Amino acid sequence: MGGERSGEGREDLGAIRQALLAWYDGSARDLPWRRESDPYRVWLSEVMLQQTRVETVIPYYRRFLQVYPSLADLSAAGEGEVLKLWEGLGYYARARHFLVAVKEVQTSYGGRIPADPARFRRLPGVGEYTQAAVLSIAFGQPLAAVDGNIRRVLIRLFCLEDGPGSPPAPGEVKARAGALLDRERPGDFNQALMDLGSAICTPKNPRCPQCPVKAFCLARREGKAGSIPPGKEQKPLPLEEITAVLLFAEDRCLVRRRPRKGLLGGLWEFPTLAPPVLPGDRVNLGAKLMVLHHRFSHLRWRVTLFGGELTGELPGGHSWRWAFAGELEGLAFPAVYHPVLERIKNCDPGALYEGLAALSEE
């Protein structure tokens, strides 16, 4: 376990801070949210960046702010509208929690995001990392943020291990982050560590010669920069087989809204027979139209899509809707169904079956 070792004294910590901030001042990534001082926009960027690549987030961030440029604008929005803007970004609970939290800020704090760490942390969806990142960047609060990139940088910088091949306890990494934090520029310092982990101190093949703090890195000194922290064992993801069906009544298509809690909560989908949402004895199954695949972080989906005809009553307890083709474009669907929507969204009323025929010809 890493204890007090050479390279970790107060003078060295000061030198690390100085070197890292000098590198950041000259090499910081030019990201749209870094040009902003509005805490709302900083918060939005951090919510979107959770478990999502920067390159993916940028266009979503810009589109979101075109519709909701301020916290007051978003506080007046409905969940469906927000989920539609979030469509394809994934981890939709982030969007729902963010919307609820923004509404609470508007009603309880007069539209001003609280700079007090305890108050901000109590808002829905705000965890320890989000608290530290947003408040350090937006308000200069001396809080050390620890995400996956920062954790990896600190483990290598201080060669932290509980034993050979064993990562250190989270508490030790957090303590090192707090000790290293530059309290004069906490937001810049947290972002410098993020950039370092993203661009140089990468999980595989770290670019040690380009690292601004390589002279202080104990893992590099001990030849362990490429081996710690140990990588996670990649296990095969379980496969869930889903049978979905396109059901039409004249020029409208049947869709249902998923429960707010759970995977893809609040999004719309086509009725499924397996897992059962619509009992199979109420549907005459038609031709198989296409097979769709989607990969989550913990699960794989294989969706077999059929045409069909509704022969019984819709079950209760679900949010059902008969939607025109033009309406489907305004509803938030999981990404797995986007190829279907692309085929039928521009169909004229009464021409949806032509869209189905195009699907079946593929």
XYZ file of C-alpha atoms in Angstrom, residues 33 36-50 61 71 98 101-102 105 112-117 119-121 123-147 150 186-188 190-191 194:
63
model
C -18.343 24.540 -22.058
C -18.681 29.528 -20.438
C -18.938 30.983 -16.936
C -22.634 30.161 -16.470
C -22.877 27.468 -13.739
C -25.943 26.010 -15.496
C -23.884 25.284 -18.605
C -21.009 23.857 -16.608
C -23.456 21.575 -14.807
C -25.101 20.487 -18.067
C -21.728 19.567 -19.554
C -20.763 17.471 -16.543
C -24.076 15.614 -16.600
C -23.701 14.847 -20.299
C -20.079 13.753 -19.913
C -20.871 11.037 -17.372
C -24.507 20.065 -25.725
C -31.777 27.319 -16.428
C -31.133 16.926 -14.258
C -32.943 19.223 -10.132
C -33.179 22.297 -12.354
C -33.261 25.166 -8.253
C -29.565 30.405 -8.795
C -27.541 27.222 -8.503
C -26.375 26.943 -4.883
C -22.624 27.275 -4.430
C -22.879 25.657 -1.013
C -21.611 22.056 -1.386
C -27.137 22.201 -0.743
C -25.913 21.383 -4.216
C -25.266 17.754 -3.267
C -30.202 18.036 -5.597
C -31.436 14.976 -7.537
C -28.740 13.176 -9.497
C -25.823 15.060 -7.920
C -23.148 12.694 -6.685
C -19.753 13.333 -5.166
C -17.960 13.732 -8.489
C -20.569 16.067 -10.015
C -20.576 18.151 -6.844
C -16.802 18.613 -6.931
C -16.513 19.168 -10.674
C -19.321 21.718 -11.006
C -18.589 23.703 -7.856
C -14.831 23.818 -8.427
C -15.210 24.935 -12.055
C -18.182 27.269 -11.681
C -17.570 28.705 -8.214
C -13.917 28.013 -7.400
C -14.804 25.753 -4.489
C -11.683 23.800 -3.333
C -13.150 20.357 -4.018
C -11.131 17.557 -5.615
C -13.005 15.746 -8.381
C -12.176 12.083 -8.992
C -13.475 10.437 -12.135
C -8.240 11.313 -12.599
C -9.320 24.128 -8.247
C -11.500 24.089 -11.357
C -8.577 24.409 -13.741
C -9.407 19.269 -11.868
C -9.803 19.818 -15.601
C -9.053 15.129 -16.655
